[in-house]
């Protein structure tokens, strides 16, 4: 491999041109799993990881990637257009995969401003730079939450009208629409993924599955909102990331791809499963006041990505949830460090009686 200076204007063995990819939010849960996966499986990619390292960003997630020569990390904000411009120019960025976001619904209910700042303004900064530098691909990593809530029947398809209910979901819907408008107006090669709820290693313990695992391990109460019968459609993070990679490579520009593994579960089922796996008593369950505006059910129809791009999930829920719980058992140091700081303050406010 020949690398010329720092620009990664690189020729690899077969003379294919290197992809210089700006991955944003690559120190978070999904972005770090994506970065580790890409760097361990391909040689035609140079990744520049731009992450602000908010409470959710953690460089420990990237230990296996940090010494690779086709990887560099930059601590910074996607809203900072001078910095973003500098990165595009210095690293000759020709692909963008935008994972960076404020991602937790409960935090967006406590205070929405930073959600609109990062998720909307930040995405706009990235889109404008991508337009100026004529990138080959812009992948907007979005969520099924933009569709709102389902009743007992039906699935979200790419044609389901947007009806976001939380400040988080509305900020993601705004970003999606803006990204698609850039495709429509300027011909920017945008593709959008809308995935269901992820679980797996390195997920910040504010989200349902790691929060319940860690509370159970610490013999703390497991706070279940409302009646516990809200439904989420779960997908293991590696399946989401393979879908994101495929959409990046083969997705049709201007198109949206739903991603989901057909694994609907009520919250109480998940909580009981975690307790049973850890041999803990169900007495730890505590029903607490419901989340305001709590979406009842999410469920994804992933027919389009399956038939058009050949993607299907590989991980079975029973095995992947066991793998996830085992990961938290084996990585106590990781989560003890993560919950030692700001998390405690957040927990007090969110779960105060
Ligand atoms: P996360 O909260 O774990 O990570 C977000 C990352 O973005 C963190 O590393 C954080 O430091 C970084 N970040 C936040 N603000 C930033 C800014 N202004 N500039 C640069 N970096 C910033 O989130 P996640 O669960 O990994 O989600 C990643 C993406 O996937 C998000 O866009 C989210 O909307 C989407 N998504 C998540 C899920 C899920 O179940 N977690 C499902 C579907 C879609
Ligand atoms: P979460 O992991 O926050 O994902 P999202 O709200 O984006 O789908 O929550 C998943 C489900 O679990 C949701 O219905 C809310 C519920 N929940 C609880 O019952 N208790 C909790 O402490 C948390 C964090 C979530």
mmCIF file of C-alpha atoms and ligand atoms in Angstrom:
data_model
loop_
_atom_site.group_PDB
_atom_site.id
_atom_site.type_symbol
_atom_site.label_atom_id
_atom_site.label_comp_id
_atom_site.label_asym_id
_atom_site.label_seq_id
_atom_site.Cartn_x
_atom_site.Cartn_y
_atom_site.Cartn_z
ATOM 1 C CA UNK A 1 0.000 0.000 0.000
ATOM 2 C CA UNK A 2 1.312 3.510 -0.808
ATOM 3 C CA UNK A 3 0.131 6.403 1.289
ATOM 4 C CA UNK A 4 1.034 9.845 -0.027
ATOM 5 C CA UNK A 5 1.522 12.357 2.764
ATOM 6 C CA UNK A 6 -1.479 12.744 4.990
ATOM 7 C CA UNK A 7 -4.021 13.100 2.246
ATOM 8 C CA UNK A 8 -4.667 9.371 1.856
ATOM 9 C CA UNK A 9 -4.678 9.852 -1.896
ATOM 10 C CA UNK A 10 -3.811 6.238 -1.801
ATOM 11 C CA UNK A 11 -3.370 3.423 -4.215
ATOM 12 C CA UNK A 12 -3.823 -0.020 -2.811
ATOM 13 C CA UNK A 13 -2.617 -3.283 -4.343
ATOM 14 C CA UNK A 14 -5.276 -3.475 -7.026
ATOM 15 C CA UNK A 15 -5.095 0.276 -7.795
ATOM 16 C CA UNK A 16 -8.589 0.846 -6.520
ATOM 17 C CA UNK A 17 -8.956 4.331 -5.108
ATOM 18 C CA UNK A 18 -9.062 4.648 -1.355
ATOM 19 C CA UNK A 19 -12.307 5.812 0.240
ATOM 20 C CA UNK A 20 -11.604 8.601 2.711
ATOM 21 C CA UNK A 21 -14.562 8.294 5.022
ATOM 22 C CA UNK A 22 -15.668 10.794 7.616
ATOM 23 C CA UNK A 23 -17.433 8.770 10.296
ATOM 24 C CA UNK A 24 -19.107 11.096 12.789
ATOM 25 C CA UNK A 25 -20.047 9.918 16.262
ATOM 26 C CA UNK A 26 -17.629 7.016 15.885
ATOM 27 C CA UNK A 27 -16.931 6.887 19.630
ATOM 28 C CA UNK A 28 -20.575 6.146 20.459
ATOM 29 C CA UNK A 29 -22.292 2.778 20.619
ATOM 30 C CA UNK A 30 -23.172 2.090 16.977
ATOM 31 C CA UNK A 31 -20.448 4.255 15.414
ATOM 32 C CA UNK A 32 -17.650 2.507 17.330
ATOM 33 C CA UNK A 33 -18.983 -0.944 16.440
ATOM 34 C CA UNK A 34 -19.175 0.223 12.804
ATOM 35 C CA UNK A 35 -15.628 1.641 12.821
ATOM 36 C CA UNK A 36 -14.168 -1.500 14.419
ATOM 37 C CA UNK A 37 -16.040 -3.690 11.936
ATOM 38 C CA UNK A 38 -14.977 -1.739 8.832
ATOM 39 C CA UNK A 39 -11.327 -1.415 9.873
ATOM 40 C CA UNK A 40 -11.045 -5.102 10.699
ATOM 41 C CA UNK A 41 -12.643 -6.262 7.466
ATOM 42 C CA UNK A 42 -11.460 -3.921 4.694
ATOM 43 C CA UNK A 43 -8.345 -2.234 3.390
ATOM 44 C CA UNK A 44 -9.834 0.209 0.915
ATOM 45 C CA UNK A 45 -11.042 2.597 3.581
ATOM 46 C CA UNK A 46 -9.388 5.376 5.584
ATOM 47 C CA UNK A 47 -11.603 6.440 8.472
ATOM 48 C CA UNK A 48 -11.518 9.880 10.048
ATOM 49 C CA UNK A 49 -13.616 9.639 13.202
ATOM 50 C CA UNK A 50 -14.988 13.035 14.279
ATOM 51 C CA UNK A 51 -16.586 12.863 17.704
ATOM 52 C CA UNK A 52 -17.248 15.505 20.345
ATOM 53 C CA UNK A 53 -16.887 12.930 23.139
ATOM 54 C CA UNK A 54 -20.072 13.907 24.911
ATOM 55 C CA UNK A 55 -21.127 11.774 27.887
ATOM 56 C CA UNK A 56 -21.973 9.051 25.308
ATOM 57 C CA UNK A 57 -18.641 9.054 23.465
ATOM 58 C CA UNK A 58 -15.909 6.763 24.752
ATOM 59 C CA UNK A 59 -12.531 6.139 23.144
ATOM 60 C CA UNK A 60 -12.245 2.860 25.044
ATOM 61 C CA UNK A 61 -14.754 1.470 22.537
ATOM 62 C CA UNK A 62 -12.113 1.901 19.823
ATOM 63 C CA UNK A 63 -9.138 0.199 21.463
ATOM 64 C CA UNK A 64 -8.867 -2.411 18.692
ATOM 65 C CA UNK A 65 -8.788 0.299 16.003
ATOM 66 C CA UNK A 66 -6.753 3.122 17.513
ATOM 67 C CA UNK A 67 -3.354 1.904 16.280
ATOM 68 C CA UNK A 68 -4.400 1.172 12.722
ATOM 69 C CA UNK A 69 -2.658 3.301 10.115
ATOM 70 C CA UNK A 70 -5.874 3.799 8.136
ATOM 71 C CA UNK A 71 -7.621 5.404 11.108
ATOM 72 C CA UNK A 72 -7.479 8.773 12.793
ATOM 73 C CA UNK A 73 -9.547 10.319 15.562
ATOM 74 C CA UNK A 74 -10.451 13.998 15.872
ATOM 75 C CA UNK A 75 -12.206 15.334 18.948
ATOM 76 C CA UNK A 76 -14.619 17.985 17.733
ATOM 77 C CA UNK A 77 -18.158 19.106 17.104
ATOM 78 C CA UNK A 78 -20.010 18.461 13.832
ATOM 79 C CA UNK A 79 -21.579 21.911 14.308
ATOM 80 C CA UNK A 80 -18.150 23.559 13.964
ATOM 81 C CA UNK A 81 -18.041 24.413 10.266
ATOM 82 C CA UNK A 82 -14.443 25.662 10.213
ATOM 83 C CA UNK A 83 -13.282 22.385 11.719
ATOM 84 C CA UNK A 84 -15.490 20.334 9.405
ATOM 85 C CA UNK A 85 -14.207 22.263 6.383
ATOM 86 C CA UNK A 86 -10.605 21.734 7.493
ATOM 87 C CA UNK A 87 -11.182 17.985 7.880
ATOM 88 C CA UNK A 88 -12.769 17.653 4.426
ATOM 89 C CA UNK A 89 -9.902 19.501 2.854
ATOM 90 C CA UNK A 90 -7.019 17.937 4.804
ATOM 91 C CA UNK A 91 -8.250 14.356 4.517
ATOM 92 C CA UNK A 92 -9.824 14.637 1.062
ATOM 93 C CA UNK A 93 -13.069 13.278 2.416
ATOM 94 C CA UNK A 94 -15.159 11.641 -0.290
ATOM 95 C CA UNK A 95 -17.648 9.697 1.868
ATOM 96 C CA UNK A 96 -19.611 10.702 4.977
ATOM 97 C CA UNK A 97 -21.427 8.397 7.373
ATOM 98 C CA UNK A 98 -23.260 10.456 9.952
ATOM 99 C CA UNK A 99 -23.836 8.600 13.211
ATOM 100 C CA UNK A 100 -23.244 11.635 15.456
ATOM 101 C CA UNK A 101 -26.340 12.534 17.408
ATOM 102 C CA UNK A 102 -27.866 13.120 20.759
ATOM 103 C CA UNK A 103 -29.637 9.786 20.877
ATOM 104 C CA UNK A 104 -31.660 9.321 24.048
ATOM 105 C CA UNK A 105 -35.396 10.060 24.116
ATOM 106 C CA UNK A 106 -35.581 10.628 27.889
ATOM 107 C CA UNK A 107 -32.782 13.193 27.771
ATOM 108 C CA UNK A 108 -34.575 14.967 24.901
ATOM 109 C CA UNK A 109 -37.646 15.246 27.125
ATOM 110 C CA UNK A 110 -35.550 16.762 29.930
ATOM 111 C CA UNK A 111 -34.053 19.332 27.511
ATOM 112 C CA UNK A 112 -34.344 19.478 23.732
ATOM 113 C CA UNK A 113 -31.950 22.250 22.683
ATOM 114 C CA UNK A 114 -28.794 20.205 22.242
ATOM 115 C CA UNK A 115 -30.802 17.679 20.198
ATOM 116 C CA UNK A 116 -31.674 20.298 17.614
ATOM 117 C CA UNK A 117 -28.182 21.755 17.739
ATOM 118 C CA UNK A 118 -26.374 18.488 17.013
ATOM 119 C CA UNK A 119 -28.964 16.490 15.102
ATOM 120 C CA UNK A 120 -30.244 19.293 12.863
ATOM 121 C CA UNK A 121 -27.630 22.070 12.721
ATOM 122 C CA UNK A 122 -24.759 19.576 12.859
ATOM 123 C CA UNK A 123 -26.216 17.569 9.989
ATOM 124 C CA UNK A 124 -26.645 20.783 8.010
ATOM 125 C CA UNK A 125 -22.962 21.650 8.501
ATOM 126 C CA UNK A 126 -21.973 18.187 7.226
ATOM 127 C CA UNK A 127 -24.336 18.411 4.247
ATOM 128 C CA UNK A 128 -23.026 21.848 3.235
ATOM 129 C CA UNK A 129 -19.410 20.662 3.408
ATOM 130 C CA UNK A 130 -20.331 17.500 1.480
ATOM 131 C CA UNK A 131 -21.851 19.657 -1.219
ATOM 132 C CA UNK A 132 -18.788 21.915 -1.441
ATOM 133 C CA UNK A 133 -16.384 18.999 -1.590
ATOM 134 C CA UNK A 134 -18.626 16.947 -3.916
ATOM 135 C CA UNK A 135 -18.576 13.756 -1.875
ATOM 136 C CA UNK A 136 -19.491 10.474 -3.539
ATOM 137 C CA UNK A 137 -21.802 9.343 -0.737
ATOM 138 C CA UNK A 138 -23.533 10.806 2.296
ATOM 139 C CA UNK A 139 -25.137 8.216 4.563
ATOM 140 C CA UNK A 140 -27.578 9.612 7.099
ATOM 141 C CA UNK A 141 -28.030 7.116 9.952
ATOM 142 C CA UNK A 142 -31.594 7.620 11.072
ATOM 143 C CA UNK A 143 -34.185 5.826 13.142
ATOM 144 C CA UNK A 144 -37.606 4.217 12.876
ATOM 145 C CA UNK A 145 -38.747 6.684 15.567
ATOM 146 C CA UNK A 146 -39.321 9.280 12.825
ATOM 147 C CA UNK A 147 -42.479 7.320 11.877
ATOM 148 C CA UNK A 148 -44.107 7.793 15.286
ATOM 149 C CA UNK A 149 -46.046 5.053 17.025
ATOM 150 C CA UNK A 150 -47.934 1.968 15.785
ATOM 151 C CA UNK A 151 -51.025 0.343 17.261
ATOM 152 C CA UNK A 152 -51.226 -3.406 17.772
ATOM 153 C CA UNK A 153 -51.060 -4.120 14.025
ATOM 154 C CA UNK A 154 -48.969 -2.992 11.059
ATOM 155 C CA UNK A 155 -45.339 -2.241 10.243
ATOM 156 C CA UNK A 156 -43.361 0.866 9.284
ATOM 157 C CA UNK A 157 -42.460 0.913 5.601
ATOM 158 C CA UNK A 158 -40.386 3.586 3.856
ATOM 159 C CA UNK A 159 -43.669 5.117 2.696
ATOM 160 C CA UNK A 160 -45.160 5.472 6.187
ATOM 161 C CA UNK A 161 -45.704 9.214 6.742
ATOM 162 C CA UNK A 162 -43.318 10.853 9.208
ATOM 163 C CA UNK A 163 -44.981 11.534 12.546
ATOM 164 C CA UNK A 164 -42.234 11.926 15.154
ATOM 165 C CA UNK A 165 -43.434 12.247 18.734
ATOM 166 C CA UNK A 166 -40.418 13.028 20.935
ATOM 167 C CA UNK A 167 -38.011 15.952 20.647
ATOM 168 C CA UNK A 168 -35.338 13.367 19.714
ATOM 169 C CA UNK A 169 -37.470 11.805 16.971
ATOM 170 C CA UNK A 170 -38.482 15.195 15.584
ATOM 171 C CA UNK A 171 -34.851 16.310 15.372
ATOM 172 C CA UNK A 172 -33.950 13.111 13.492
ATOM 173 C CA UNK A 173 -36.924 13.552 11.145
ATOM 174 C CA UNK A 174 -35.809 17.134 10.439
ATOM 175 C CA UNK A 175 -32.303 15.925 9.602
ATOM 176 C CA UNK A 176 -33.655 13.202 7.298
ATOM 177 C CA UNK A 177 -35.808 15.648 5.398
ATOM 178 C CA UNK A 178 -32.941 18.090 5.056
ATOM 179 C CA UNK A 179 -30.578 15.377 3.800
ATOM 180 C CA UNK A 180 -33.149 14.245 1.225
ATOM 181 C CA UNK A 181 -33.763 17.867 0.196
ATOM 182 C CA UNK A 182 -30.017 18.228 -0.494
ATOM 183 C CA UNK A 183 -30.273 15.207 -2.764
ATOM 184 C CA UNK A 184 -33.337 16.598 -4.538
ATOM 185 C CA UNK A 185 -32.017 20.147 -4.908
ATOM 186 C CA UNK A 186 -28.274 19.742 -5.399
ATOM 187 C CA UNK A 187 -27.995 16.125 -6.476
ATOM 188 C CA UNK A 188 -25.934 15.320 -3.380
ATOM 189 C CA UNK A 189 -25.673 11.502 -3.279
ATOM 190 C CA UNK A 190 -27.583 11.003 -0.037
ATOM 191 C CA UNK A 191 -28.924 7.696 1.286
ATOM 192 C CA UNK A 192 -30.856 7.303 4.536
ATOM 193 C CA UNK A 193 -31.154 4.287 6.844
ATOM 194 C CA UNK A 194 -33.957 4.004 9.390
ATOM 195 C CA UNK A 195 -33.198 1.299 11.899
ATOM 196 C CA UNK A 196 -35.058 -0.088 14.884
ATOM 197 C CA UNK A 197 -33.719 -0.418 18.466
ATOM 198 C CA UNK A 198 -30.132 -1.712 18.642
ATOM 199 C CA UNK A 199 -28.456 -3.727 21.394
ATOM 200 C CA UNK A 200 -24.955 -5.122 21.853
ATOM 201 C CA UNK A 201 -21.517 -4.270 23.299
ATOM 202 C CA UNK A 202 -20.587 -0.659 24.192
ATOM 203 C CA UNK A 203 -24.169 0.608 24.495
ATOM 204 C CA UNK A 204 -24.408 3.434 27.011
ATOM 205 C CA UNK A 205 -26.380 2.250 30.049
ATOM 206 C CA UNK A 206 -29.110 4.903 29.778
ATOM 207 C CA UNK A 207 -30.847 2.679 27.184
ATOM 208 C CA UNK A 208 -33.222 -0.108 28.236
ATOM 209 C CA UNK A 209 -31.104 -3.246 27.822
ATOM 210 C CA UNK A 210 -27.762 -2.152 29.345
ATOM 211 C CA UNK A 211 -29.536 -0.161 32.072
ATOM 212 C CA UNK A 212 -31.482 -3.240 33.157
ATOM 213 C CA UNK A 213 -28.414 -5.525 32.981
ATOM 214 C CA UNK A 214 -26.309 -3.162 35.082
ATOM 215 C CA UNK A 215 -29.054 -2.479 37.636
ATOM 216 C CA UNK A 216 -29.681 -6.216 38.009
ATOM 217 C CA UNK A 217 -25.962 -6.884 38.467
ATOM 218 C CA UNK A 218 -25.857 -4.125 41.089
ATOM 219 C CA UNK A 219 -29.052 -5.441 42.804
ATOM 220 C CA UNK A 220 -30.762 -2.104 42.095
ATOM 221 C CA UNK A 221 -34.417 -1.729 41.145
ATOM 222 C CA UNK A 222 -35.270 -2.128 37.458
ATOM 223 C CA UNK A 223 -37.460 0.878 36.524
ATOM 224 C CA UNK A 224 -40.111 -0.162 33.986
ATOM 225 C CA UNK A 225 -42.116 2.709 32.528
ATOM 226 C CA UNK A 226 -45.932 2.549 32.566
ATOM 227 C CA UNK A 227 -47.384 -0.937 32.176
ATOM 228 C CA UNK A 228 -44.225 -2.395 30.572
ATOM 229 C CA UNK A 229 -46.193 -3.411 27.484
ATOM 230 C CA UNK A 230 -44.635 -0.970 25.013
ATOM 231 C CA UNK A 231 -43.097 -2.877 22.126
ATOM 232 C CA UNK A 232 -39.722 -2.346 20.469
ATOM 233 C CA UNK A 233 -38.285 -4.249 17.486
ATOM 234 C CA UNK A 234 -34.754 -5.299 18.479
ATOM 235 C CA UNK A 235 -31.695 -5.712 16.249
ATOM 236 C CA UNK A 236 -28.148 -6.707 17.179
ATOM 237 C CA UNK A 237 -25.733 -3.883 16.407
ATOM 238 C CA UNK A 238 -23.590 -5.886 13.939
ATOM 239 C CA UNK A 239 -26.648 -6.572 11.781
ATOM 240 C CA UNK A 240 -27.453 -2.849 11.702
ATOM 241 C CA UNK A 241 -23.880 -2.036 10.766
ATOM 242 C CA UNK A 242 -23.783 -4.558 7.932
ATOM 243 C CA UNK A 243 -26.955 -2.948 6.617
ATOM 244 C CA UNK A 244 -25.376 0.514 6.916
ATOM 245 C CA UNK A 245 -22.289 -0.698 5.039
ATOM 246 C CA UNK A 246 -24.420 -2.168 2.263
ATOM 247 C CA UNK A 247 -26.547 0.961 1.910
ATOM 248 C CA UNK A 248 -23.374 3.046 1.807
ATOM 249 C CA UNK A 249 -21.928 0.869 -0.991
ATOM 250 C CA UNK A 250 -25.003 -0.088 -2.977
ATOM 251 C CA UNK A 251 -27.966 2.005 -1.861
ATOM 252 C CA UNK A 252 -29.684 4.046 -4.562
ATOM 253 C CA UNK A 253 -29.140 7.737 -4.106
ATOM 254 C CA UNK A 254 -32.080 9.633 -2.632
ATOM 255 C CA UNK A 255 -33.528 6.413 -1.207
ATOM 256 C CA UNK A 256 -34.503 5.443 2.323
ATOM 257 C CA UNK A 257 -33.907 1.921 3.664
ATOM 258 C CA UNK A 258 -35.663 0.586 6.744
ATOM 259 C CA UNK A 259 -33.557 -1.812 8.805
ATOM 260 C CA UNK A 260 -35.014 -4.251 11.340
ATOM 261 C CA UNK A 261 -34.743 -7.874 12.423
ATOM 262 C CA UNK A 262 -38.416 -8.758 13.009
ATOM 263 C CA UNK A 263 -37.869 -9.177 16.713
ATOM 264 C CA UNK A 264 -40.698 -7.496 18.558
ATOM 265 C CA UNK A 265 -40.664 -7.708 22.357
ATOM 266 C CA UNK A 266 -42.496 -5.917 25.138
ATOM 267 C CA UNK A 267 -40.243 -4.145 27.622
ATOM 268 C CA UNK A 268 -41.380 -6.363 30.465
ATOM 269 C CA UNK A 269 -40.474 -9.497 28.476
ATOM 270 C CA UNK A 270 -36.948 -8.143 27.980
ATOM 271 C CA UNK A 271 -36.585 -7.214 31.648
ATOM 272 C CA UNK A 272 -37.760 -10.649 32.820
ATOM 273 C CA UNK A 273 -35.444 -12.374 30.359
ATOM 274 C CA UNK A 274 -32.437 -10.415 31.681
ATOM 275 C CA UNK A 275 -33.349 -11.230 35.294
ATOM 276 C CA UNK A 276 -33.774 -14.892 34.508
ATOM 277 C CA UNK A 277 -30.448 -15.085 32.626
ATOM 278 C CA UNK A 278 -28.696 -13.484 35.599
ATOM 279 C CA UNK A 279 -30.558 -15.643 38.132
ATOM 280 C CA UNK A 280 -32.040 -12.598 39.831
ATOM 281 C CA UNK A 281 -35.460 -12.207 41.444
ATOM 282 C CA UNK A 282 -38.334 -10.472 39.640
ATOM 283 C CA UNK A 283 -38.848 -8.574 42.909
ATOM 284 C CA UNK A 284 -36.239 -6.164 41.527
ATOM 285 C CA UNK A 285 -38.799 -4.933 38.960
ATOM 286 C CA UNK A 286 -40.347 -1.591 39.811
ATOM 287 C CA UNK A 287 -43.102 -0.056 37.692
ATOM 288 C CA UNK A 288 -42.464 3.700 37.583
ATOM 289 C CA UNK A 289 -44.263 6.685 36.070
ATOM 290 C CA UNK A 290 -44.573 6.503 32.312
ATOM 291 C CA UNK A 291 -42.422 8.453 29.855
ATOM 292 C CA UNK A 292 -44.392 11.501 28.595
ATOM 293 C CA UNK A 293 -45.703 10.812 25.077
ATOM 294 C CA UNK A 294 -44.324 7.258 25.215
ATOM 295 C CA UNK A 295 -44.570 5.596 21.765
ATOM 296 C CA UNK A 296 -46.500 2.350 22.128
ATOM 297 C CA UNK A 297 -45.044 0.143 19.450
ATOM 298 C CA UNK A 298 -42.323 0.168 16.784
ATOM 299 C CA UNK A 299 -42.044 -2.552 14.133
ATOM 300 C CA UNK A 300 -40.080 -2.465 10.906
ATOM 301 C CA UNK A 301 -40.835 -3.839 7.463
ATOM 302 C CA UNK A 302 -37.341 -4.420 6.005
ATOM 303 C CA UNK A 303 -38.543 -5.898 2.691
ATOM 304 C CA UNK A 304 -36.925 -3.153 0.597
ATOM 305 C CA UNK A 305 -33.344 -3.597 1.831
ATOM 306 C CA UNK A 306 -33.823 -7.357 1.657
ATOM 307 C CA UNK A 307 -35.120 -7.526 -1.900
ATOM 308 C CA UNK A 308 -33.125 -4.637 -3.412
ATOM 309 C CA UNK A 309 -29.776 -5.039 -1.614
ATOM 310 C CA UNK A 310 -29.914 -8.636 -0.367
ATOM 311 C CA UNK A 311 -29.526 -7.757 3.337
ATOM 312 C CA UNK A 312 -30.912 -9.922 6.063
ATOM 313 C CA UNK A 313 -30.155 -10.076 9.780
ATOM 314 C CA UNK A 314 -27.808 -12.884 10.800
ATOM 315 C CA UNK A 315 -28.109 -12.786 14.585
ATOM 316 C CA UNK A 316 -30.843 -14.682 16.419
ATOM 317 C CA UNK A 317 -32.275 -12.732 19.355
ATOM 318 C CA UNK A 318 -31.901 -15.514 21.970
ATOM 319 C CA UNK A 319 -28.205 -15.936 21.185
ATOM 320 C CA UNK A 320 -27.392 -12.259 20.679
ATOM 321 C CA UNK A 321 -29.063 -11.095 23.906
ATOM 322 C CA UNK A 322 -27.111 -13.788 25.806
ATOM 323 C CA UNK A 323 -23.911 -12.575 24.094
ATOM 324 C CA UNK A 324 -24.772 -9.006 25.099
ATOM 325 C CA UNK A 325 -25.399 -9.862 28.752
ATOM 326 C CA UNK A 326 -22.156 -11.887 28.795
ATOM 327 C CA UNK A 327 -20.312 -8.869 27.385
ATOM 328 C CA UNK A 328 -21.512 -6.658 30.257
ATOM 329 C CA UNK A 329 -20.559 -9.412 32.721
ATOM 330 C CA UNK A 330 -17.061 -9.563 31.236
ATOM 331 C CA UNK A 331 -16.608 -5.798 30.948
ATOM 332 C CA UNK A 332 -17.509 -4.566 34.405
ATOM 333 C CA UNK A 333 -14.619 -2.095 34.369
ATOM 334 C CA UNK A 334 -15.955 -0.503 31.176
ATOM 335 C CA UNK A 335 -19.413 0.152 32.580
ATOM 336 C CA UNK A 336 -18.248 1.036 36.081
ATOM 337 C CA UNK A 337 -16.177 3.834 34.571
ATOM 338 C CA UNK A 338 -19.040 4.897 32.305
ATOM 339 C CA UNK A 339 -21.561 5.189 35.140
ATOM 340 C CA UNK A 340 -19.190 6.838 37.595
ATOM 341 C CA UNK A 341 -19.537 10.438 36.418
ATOM 342 C CA UNK A 342 -22.337 12.462 34.847
ATOM 343 C CA UNK A 343 -24.537 9.352 34.612
ATOM 344 C CA UNK A 344 -25.267 9.428 38.355
ATOM 345 C CA UNK A 345 -26.623 12.982 38.151
ATOM 346 C CA UNK A 346 -28.739 12.092 35.127
ATOM 347 C CA UNK A 347 -30.049 8.973 36.886
ATOM 348 C CA UNK A 348 -31.102 10.975 39.952
ATOM 349 C CA UNK A 349 -33.051 13.450 37.835
ATOM 350 C CA UNK A 350 -34.610 10.924 35.452
ATOM 351 C CA UNK A 351 -35.681 8.381 38.064
ATOM 352 C CA UNK A 352 -36.508 10.680 40.994
ATOM 353 C CA UNK A 353 -39.759 9.648 42.643
HETATM 354 P P1 LIG B 1 -24.677 7.264 21.101
HETATM 355 O O1 LIG B 1 -25.392 8.278 21.924
HETATM 356 O O2 LIG B 1 -24.161 6.033 21.754
HETATM 357 O O3 LIG B 1 -23.435 7.947 20.363
HETATM 358 C C1 LIG B 1 -23.497 9.200 19.780
HETATM 359 C C2 LIG B 1 -22.068 9.685 19.514
HETATM 360 O O4 LIG B 1 -22.140 10.961 18.872
HETATM 361 C C3 LIG B 1 -21.232 9.863 20.802
HETATM 362 O O5 LIG B 1 -19.953 9.301 20.614
HETATM 363 C C4 LIG B 1 -21.155 11.373 20.947
HETATM 364 O O6 LIG B 1 -19.959 11.814 21.601
HETATM 365 C C5 LIG B 1 -21.206 11.842 19.499
HETATM 366 N N1 LIG B 1 -21.701 13.214 19.365
HETATM 367 C C6 LIG B 1 -22.802 13.755 19.959
HETATM 368 N N2 LIG B 1 -22.906 15.049 19.615
HETATM 369 C C7 LIG B 1 -21.880 15.324 18.760
HETATM 370 C C8 LIG B 1 -21.468 16.475 18.060
HETATM 371 N N3 LIG B 1 -22.140 17.625 18.152
HETATM 372 N N4 LIG B 1 -20.365 16.412 17.278
HETATM 373 C C9 LIG B 1 -19.664 15.240 17.176
HETATM 374 N N5 LIG B 1 -20.008 14.124 17.834
HETATM 375 C C10 LIG B 1 -21.104 14.165 18.613
HETATM 376 O O7 LIG B 1 -25.680 6.914 19.912
HETATM 377 P P2 LIG B 1 -25.889 5.537 19.137
HETATM 378 O O8 LIG B 1 -26.890 4.729 19.856
HETATM 379 O O9 LIG B 1 -24.575 4.971 18.775
HETATM 380 O O10 LIG B 1 -26.604 6.087 17.819
HETATM 381 C C11 LIG B 1 -25.846 6.444 16.663
HETATM 382 C C12 LIG B 1 -26.787 6.917 15.572
HETATM 383 O O11 LIG B 1 -27.718 5.874 15.258
HETATM 384 C C13 LIG B 1 -27.630 8.121 15.971
HETATM 385 O O12 LIG B 1 -27.712 8.978 14.855
HETATM 386 C C14 LIG B 1 -28.987 7.539 16.313
HETATM 387 O O13 LIG B 1 -30.013 8.469 16.052
HETATM 388 C C15 LIG B 1 -29.050 6.365 15.355
HETATM 389 N N6 LIG B 1 -29.873 5.223 15.784
HETATM 390 C C16 LIG B 1 -29.687 4.674 17.035
HETATM 391 C C17 LIG B 1 -30.451 3.564 17.391
HETATM 392 C C18 LIG B 1 -30.244 2.888 18.732
HETATM 393 O O14 LIG B 1 -30.990 1.951 19.060
HETATM 394 N N7 LIG B 1 -29.274 3.263 19.525
HETATM 395 C C19 LIG B 1 -31.407 3.043 16.517
HETATM 396 C C20 LIG B 1 -31.566 3.644 15.254
HETATM 397 C C21 LIG B 1 -30.783 4.730 14.903
HETATM 398 P P1 LIG B 2 -34.863 3.150 25.074
HETATM 399 O O1 LIG B 2 -33.784 2.136 25.228
HETATM 400 O O2 LIG B 2 -34.720 4.473 25.722
HETATM 401 O O3 LIG B 2 -35.127 3.299 23.505
HETATM 402 P P2 LIG B 2 -36.299 4.121 22.722
HETATM 403 O O4 LIG B 2 -37.134 4.845 23.682
HETATM 404 O O5 LIG B 2 -35.511 5.035 21.857
HETATM 405 O O6 LIG B 2 -37.055 3.085 21.974
HETATM 406 O O7 LIG B 2 -36.218 2.510 25.629
HETATM 407 C C1 LIG B 2 -36.738 1.322 25.090
HETATM 408 C C2 LIG B 2 -38.070 1.054 25.766
HETATM 409 O O8 LIG B 2 -37.849 0.800 27.162
HETATM 410 C C3 LIG B 2 -39.025 2.229 25.711
HETATM 411 O O9 LIG B 2 -40.352 1.751 25.547
HETATM 412 C C4 LIG B 2 -38.893 2.877 27.084
HETATM 413 C C5 LIG B 2 -38.577 1.709 27.979
HETATM 414 N N1 LIG B 2 -37.730 2.008 29.170
HETATM 415 C C6 LIG B 2 -38.173 1.663 30.466
HETATM 416 O O10 LIG B 2 -39.260 1.091 30.650
HETATM 417 N N2 LIG B 2 -37.361 1.975 31.520
HETATM 418 C C7 LIG B 2 -36.167 2.605 31.366
HETATM 419 O O11 LIG B 2 -35.475 2.885 32.377
HETATM 420 C C8 LIG B 2 -35.722 2.929 30.034
HETATM 421 C C9 LIG B 2 -34.406 3.624 29.803
HETATM 422 C C10 LIG B 2 -36.541 2.605 28.968
#
